[in-house]
Amino acid sequence: MPTLKIKNLSKTYANGVQALKNVSLDIPTGMFGLLGPNGAGKSTLMRILATLQEADQGQVTFDKLNVLTQKMELRKRLGYLPQSFGVYPKITAETLLNHLAVLKGLTKKSERKEVVAALLHKTNLYADRQKNLGGYSGGMKQRFGIAQALLTNPKLLIVDEPTAGLDPTERNRFYNILSELAENTVVILSTHIVEDVKELCTNMAIINKGEVLMQGNPRHAIEELSGKIYQRTIRKSELADYKKNYRVIADKLLLGEPIIHILSETDPGDGFSRVTAGLEDVYFAHIW
Ligand code: ADP
Ligand code: MG
């Protein structure tokens, strides 16, 4: 099974923003979640992996390919769904997919017809194949995006924030398609939604400000925090004090009152009660 290996990858934009700082990741076959807030560098990393942007330094290999130099070879094995995927509104899904298939070198008509139909089935769009893309919902557009990314039968599939803006049903349907693909493909999914990673990914990394803060298995990461997360409700005015005295990793509102989560090796008393750690705690323990 192929593995994607990223070593010391760095990228600084012309305006001086250092979007990636010495990023190193090992990404095996299966679903890999790249989790980070807006501006973390996720899209930059994905565009470099998709051979659409140059890195300043570092190495990337996929199997025996040098991703940074053997671009044409990599592209034959790559499927990519960018963060904003535009579609022509006035043509049907079937027509556009057929056109894209021609562009990707599927020149034999009968073969192309079969591939297009199979992908429309796989992404649950077959019944809507003759509708104009302009009338598609967000979820349908994203599934169409996956269908086009799969035209080349990729071994490396990169999807950038694919679930942003999808409702829960659409998200689930999308997850199911990705999980099936991940059985024999390296699938890299970027997201700022912790839930996406929790439900889908066997491996993950958290990045912020261009740096990898952790990588590993989501379940193990949760286990490491087990027994160390405490919570309590406080008054809004007390938040600053609590932040001084404890390692506050999250605050959210419950019925208008802030609930804080803290990371503590021992029982802090003080009205706190221990709670089961979740992936959200892992995320905030690293980001804060
Ligand atoms: P993410 O996808 O995690 O939101 P990006 O990779 O889009 O992060 O951006 C990382 C950082 O690089 C941000 O500070 C962003 O403003 C900056 N950036 C992204 N693209 C460009 C660009 N083309 N030119 C200059 N700065 C950019
Ligand atoms: Mg992005």
mmCIF file with all atom_site columns, N, CA and C in Angstrom, residues 220-231 246-249 261-268 272-278 281 285:
data_model
loop_
_atom_site.group_PDB
_atom_site.id
_atom_site.type_symbol
_atom_site.label_atom_id
_atom_site.label_alt_id
_atom_site.label_comp_id
_atom_site.label_asym_id
_atom_site.label_entity_id
_atom_site.label_seq_id
_atom_site.pdbx_PDB_ins_code
_atom_site.Cartn_x
_atom_site.Cartn_y
_atom_site.Cartn_z
_atom_site.occupancy
_atom_site.B_iso_or_equiv
_atom_site.pdbx_formal_charge
_atom_site.auth_seq_id
_atom_site.auth_comp_id
_atom_site.auth_asym_id
_atom_site.auth_atom_id
_atom_site.pdbx_PDB_model_num
ATOM 1  N N  . HIS A 1 220 ? -6.077  7.312  20.165 1.00 0.00 ? 220 HIS A N  1
ATOM 2  C CA . HIS A 1 220 ? -4.946  7.370  21.099 1.00 0.00 ? 220 HIS A CA 1
ATOM 3  C C  . HIS A 1 220 ? -4.800  8.759  21.701 1.00 0.00 ? 220 HIS A C  1
ATOM 4  N N  . ALA A 1 221 ? -5.002  9.759  20.857 1.00 0.00 ? 221 ALA A N  1
ATOM 5  C CA . ALA A 1 221 ? -4.855  11.134 21.336 1.00 0.00 ? 221 ALA A CA 1
ATOM 6  C C  . ALA A 1 221 ? -5.885  11.433 22.425 1.00 0.00 ? 221 ALA A C  1
ATOM 7  N N  . ILE A 1 222 ? -7.089  10.890 22.259 1.00 0.00 ? 222 ILE A N  1
ATOM 8  C CA . ILE A 1 222 ? -8.131  11.081 23.283 1.00 0.00 ? 222 ILE A CA 1
ATOM 9  C C  . ILE A 1 222 ? -7.739  10.336 24.557 1.00 0.00 ? 222 ILE A C  1
ATOM 10 N N  . GLU A 1 223 ? -7.231  9.106  24.402 1.00 0.00 ? 223 GLU A N  1
ATOM 11 C CA . GLU A 1 223 ? -6.837  8.310  25.567 1.00 0.00 ? 223 GLU A CA 1
ATOM 12 C C  . GLU A 1 223 ? -5.768  9.024  26.394 1.00 0.00 ? 223 GLU A C  1
ATOM 13 N N  . GLU A 1 224 ? -4.875  9.731  25.717 1.00 0.00 ? 224 GLU A N  1
ATOM 14 C CA . GLU A 1 224 ? -3.818  10.433 26.436 1.00 0.00 ? 224 GLU A CA 1
ATOM 15 C C  . GLU A 1 224 ? -4.359  11.516 27.369 1.00 0.00 ? 224 GLU A C  1
ATOM 16 N N  . LEU A 1 225 ? -5.520  12.036 27.035 1.00 0.00 ? 225 LEU A N  1
ATOM 17 C CA . LEU A 1 225 ? -6.115  13.085 27.878 1.00 0.00 ? 225 LEU A CA 1
ATOM 18 C C  . LEU A 1 225 ? -7.085  12.505 28.907 1.00 0.00 ? 225 LEU A C  1
ATOM 19 N N  . SER A 1 226 ? -7.279  11.195 28.819 1.00 0.00 ? 226 SER A N  1
ATOM 20 C CA . SER A 1 226 ? -8.280  10.560 29.659 1.00 0.00 ? 226 SER A CA 1
ATOM 21 C C  . SER A 1 226 ? -8.018  10.823 31.141 1.00 0.00 ? 226 SER A C  1
ATOM 22 N N  . GLY A 1 227 ? -9.050  11.268 31.858 1.00 0.00 ? 227 GLY A N  1
ATOM 23 C CA . GLY A 1 227 ? -8.929  11.549 33.291 1.00 0.00 ? 227 GLY A CA 1
ATOM 24 C C  . GLY A 1 227 ? -8.334  12.919 33.602 1.00 0.00 ? 227 GLY A C  1
ATOM 25 N N  . LYS A 1 228 ? -7.986  13.678 32.576 1.00 0.00 ? 228 LYS A N  1
ATOM 26 C CA . LYS A 1 228 ? -7.324  14.966 32.819 1.00 0.00 ? 228 LYS A CA 1
ATOM 27 C C  . LYS A 1 228 ? -8.168  16.166 32.418 1.00 0.00 ? 228 LYS A C  1
ATOM 28 N N  . ILE A 1 229 ? -9.405  15.892 31.995 1.00 0.00 ? 229 ILE A N  1
ATOM 29 C CA . ILE A 1 229 ? -10.257 17.000 31.567 1.00 0.00 ? 229 ILE A CA 1
ATOM 30 C C  . ILE A 1 229 ? -11.349 17.240 32.621 1.00 0.00 ? 229 ILE A C  1
ATOM 31 N N  . TYR A 1 230 ? -11.423 18.452 33.086 1.00 0.00 ? 230 TYR A N  1
ATOM 32 C CA . TYR A 1 230 ? -12.427 18.831 34.090 1.00 0.00 ? 230 TYR A CA 1
ATOM 33 C C  . TYR A 1 230 ? -13.240 20.000 33.551 1.00 0.00 ? 230 TYR A C  1
ATOM 34 N N  . GLN A 1 231 ? -14.500 20.058 33.980 1.00 0.00 ? 231 GLN A N  1
ATOM 35 C CA . GLN A 1 231 ? -15.310 21.184 33.519 1.00 0.00 ? 231 GLN A CA 1
ATOM 36 C C  . GLN A 1 231 ? -16.128 21.804 34.636 1.00 0.00 ? 231 GLN A C  1
ATOM 37 N N  . TYR A 1 246 ? -5.802  28.270 35.769 1.00 0.00 ? 246 TYR A N  1
ATOM 38 C CA . TYR A 1 246 ? -5.879  26.918 35.216 1.00 0.00 ? 246 TYR A CA 1
ATOM 39 C C  . TYR A 1 246 ? -5.499  26.919 33.741 1.00 0.00 ? 246 TYR A C  1
ATOM 40 N N  . ARG A 1 247 ? -5.249  25.718 33.244 1.00 0.00 ? 247 ARG A N  1
ATOM 41 C CA . ARG A 1 247 ? -4.995  25.597 31.805 1.00 0.00 ? 247 ARG A CA 1
ATOM 42 C C  . ARG A 1 247 ? -6.348  25.400 31.109 1.00 0.00 ? 247 ARG A C  1
ATOM 43 N N  . VAL A 1 248 ? -7.002  26.512 30.839 1.00 0.00 ? 248 VAL A N  1
ATOM 44 C CA . VAL A 1 248 ? -8.319  26.472 30.204 1.00 0.00 ? 248 VAL A CA 1
ATOM 45 C C  . VAL A 1 248 ? -8.138  26.138 28.734 1.00 0.00 ? 248 VAL A C  1
ATOM 46 N N  . ILE A 1 249 ? -8.759  25.040 28.272 1.00 0.00 ? 249 ILE A N  1
ATOM 47 C CA . ILE A 1 249 ? -8.574  24.683 26.860 1.00 0.00 ? 249 ILE A CA 1
ATOM 48 C C  . ILE A 1 249 ? -9.815  24.982 26.030 1.00 0.00 ? 249 ILE A C  1
ATOM 49 N N  . HIS A 1 261 ? -13.549 24.020 29.960 1.00 0.00 ? 261 HIS A N  1
ATOM 50 C CA . HIS A 1 261 ? -12.826 22.757 30.107 1.00 0.00 ? 261 HIS A CA 1
ATOM 51 C C  . HIS A 1 261 ? -11.392 23.108 30.463 1.00 0.00 ? 261 HIS A C  1
ATOM 52 N N  . ILE A 1 262 ? -10.866 22.429 31.479 1.00 0.00 ? 262 ILE A N  1
ATOM 53 C CA . ILE A 1 262 ? -9.455  22.647 31.796 1.00 0.00 ? 262 ILE A CA 1
ATOM 54 C C  . ILE A 1 262 ? -8.705  21.319 31.725 1.00 0.00 ? 262 ILE A C  1
ATOM 55 N N  . LEU A 1 263 ? -7.411  21.436 31.500 1.00 0.00 ? 263 LEU A N  1
ATOM 56 C CA . LEU A 1 263 ? -6.540  20.265 31.483 1.00 0.00 ? 263 LEU A CA 1
ATOM 57 C C  . LEU A 1 263 ? -5.781  20.270 32.804 1.00 0.00 ? 263 LEU A C  1
ATOM 58 N N  . SER A 1 264 ? -5.908  19.179 33.577 1.00 0.00 ? 264 SER A N  1
ATOM 59 C CA . SER A 1 264 ? -5.251  19.136 34.875 1.00 0.00 ? 264 SER A CA 1
ATOM 60 C C  . SER A 1 264 ? -4.874  17.702 35.221 1.00 0.00 ? 264 SER A C  1
ATOM 61 N N  . GLU A 1 265 ? -3.631  17.524 35.690 1.00 0.00 ? 265 GLU A N  1
ATOM 62 C CA . GLU A 1 265 ? -3.157  16.177 36.043 1.00 0.00 ? 265 GLU A CA 1
ATOM 63 C C  . GLU A 1 265 ? -3.860  15.665 37.302 1.00 0.00 ? 265 GLU A C  1
ATOM 64 N N  . THR A 1 266 ? -4.243  16.598 38.186 1.00 0.00 ? 266 THR A N  1
ATOM 65 C CA . THR A 1 266 ? -4.881  16.203 39.440 1.00 0.00 ? 266 THR A CA 1
ATOM 66 C C  . THR A 1 266 ? -6.232  16.891 39.573 1.00 0.00 ? 266 THR A C  1
ATOM 67 N N  . ASP A 1 267 ? -7.066  16.371 40.478 1.00 0.00 ? 267 ASP A N  1
ATOM 68 C CA . ASP A 1 267 ? -8.395  16.931 40.682 1.00 0.00 ? 267 ASP A CA 1
ATOM 69 C C  . ASP A 1 267 ? -8.287  18.345 41.246 1.00 0.00 ? 267 ASP A C  1
ATOM 70 N N  . PRO A 1 268 ? -8.770  19.330 40.513 1.00 0.00 ? 268 PRO A N  1
ATOM 71 C CA . PRO A 1 268 ? -8.613  20.713 40.973 1.00 0.00 ? 268 PRO A CA 1
ATOM 72 C C  . PRO A 1 268 ? -9.596  21.107 42.075 1.00 0.00 ? 268 PRO A C  1
ATOM 73 N N  . PHE A 1 272 ? -15.076 21.934 40.087 1.00 0.00 ? 272 PHE A N  1
ATOM 74 C CA . PHE A 1 272 ? -14.885 21.238 38.806 1.00 0.00 ? 272 PHE A CA 1
ATOM 75 C C  . PHE A 1 272 ? -15.311 19.781 38.911 1.00 0.00 ? 272 PHE A C  1
ATOM 76 N N  . SER A 1 273 ? -15.825 19.229 37.816 1.00 0.00 ? 273 SER A N  1
ATOM 77 C CA . SER A 1 273 ? -16.044 17.791 37.785 1.00 0.00 ? 273 SER A CA 1
ATOM 78 C C  . SER A 1 273 ? -15.371 17.199 36.549 1.00 0.00 ? 273 SER A C  1
ATOM 79 N N  . ARG A 1 274 ? -14.930 15.959 36.727 1.00 0.00 ? 274 ARG A N  1
ATOM 80 C CA . ARG A 1 274 ? -14.192 15.313 35.651 1.00 0.00 ? 274 ARG A CA 1
ATOM 81 C C  . ARG A 1 274 ? -15.149 14.905 34.535 1.00 0.00 ? 274 ARG A C  1
ATOM 82 N N  . VAL A 1 275 ? -14.738 15.104 33.287 1.00 0.00 ? 275 VAL A N  1
ATOM 83 C CA . VAL A 1 275 ? -15.568 14.674 32.158 1.00 0.00 ? 275 VAL A CA 1
ATOM 84 C C  . VAL A 1 275 ? -14.748 13.804 31.215 1.00 0.00 ? 275 VAL A C  1
ATOM 85 N N  . THR A 1 276 ? -15.474 13.035 30.405 1.00 0.00 ? 276 THR A N  1
ATOM 86 C CA . THR A 1 276 ? -14.810 12.202 29.410 1.00 0.00 ? 276 THR A CA 1
ATOM 87 C C  . THR A 1 276 ? -14.157 13.107 28.366 1.00 0.00 ? 276 THR A C  1
ATOM 88 N N  . ALA A 1 277 ? -12.912 12.831 28.068 1.00 0.00 ? 277 ALA A N  1
ATOM 89 C CA . ALA A 1 277 ? -12.212 13.639 27.066 1.00 0.00 ? 277 ALA A CA 1
ATOM 90 C C  . ALA A 1 277 ? -12.737 13.312 25.671 1.00 0.00 ? 277 ALA A C  1
ATOM 91 N N  . GLY A 1 278 ? -12.766 14.314 24.832 1.00 0.00 ? 278 GLY A N  1
ATOM 92 C CA . GLY A 1 278 ? -13.181 14.108 23.444 1.00 0.00 ? 278 GLY A CA 1
ATOM 93 C C  . GLY A 1 278 ? -12.131 14.665 22.502 1.00 0.00 ? 278 GLY A C  1
ATOM 94 N N  . ASP A 1 281 ? -11.336 18.240 22.877 1.00 0.00 ? 281 ASP A N  1
ATOM 95 C CA . ASP A 1 281 ? -10.355 18.596 23.911 1.00 0.00 ? 281 ASP A CA 1
ATOM 96 C C  . ASP A 1 281 ? -8.931  18.450 23.371 1.00 0.00 ? 281 ASP A C  1
ATOM 97 N N  . ALA A 1 285 ? -6.571  21.574 23.272 1.00 0.00 ? 285 ALA A N  1
ATOM 98 C CA . ALA A 1 285 ? -5.370  21.480 24.103 1.00 0.00 ? 285 ALA A CA 1
ATOM 99 C C  . ALA A 1 285 ? -4.139  21.840 23.272 1.00 0.00 ? 285 ALA A C  1
#
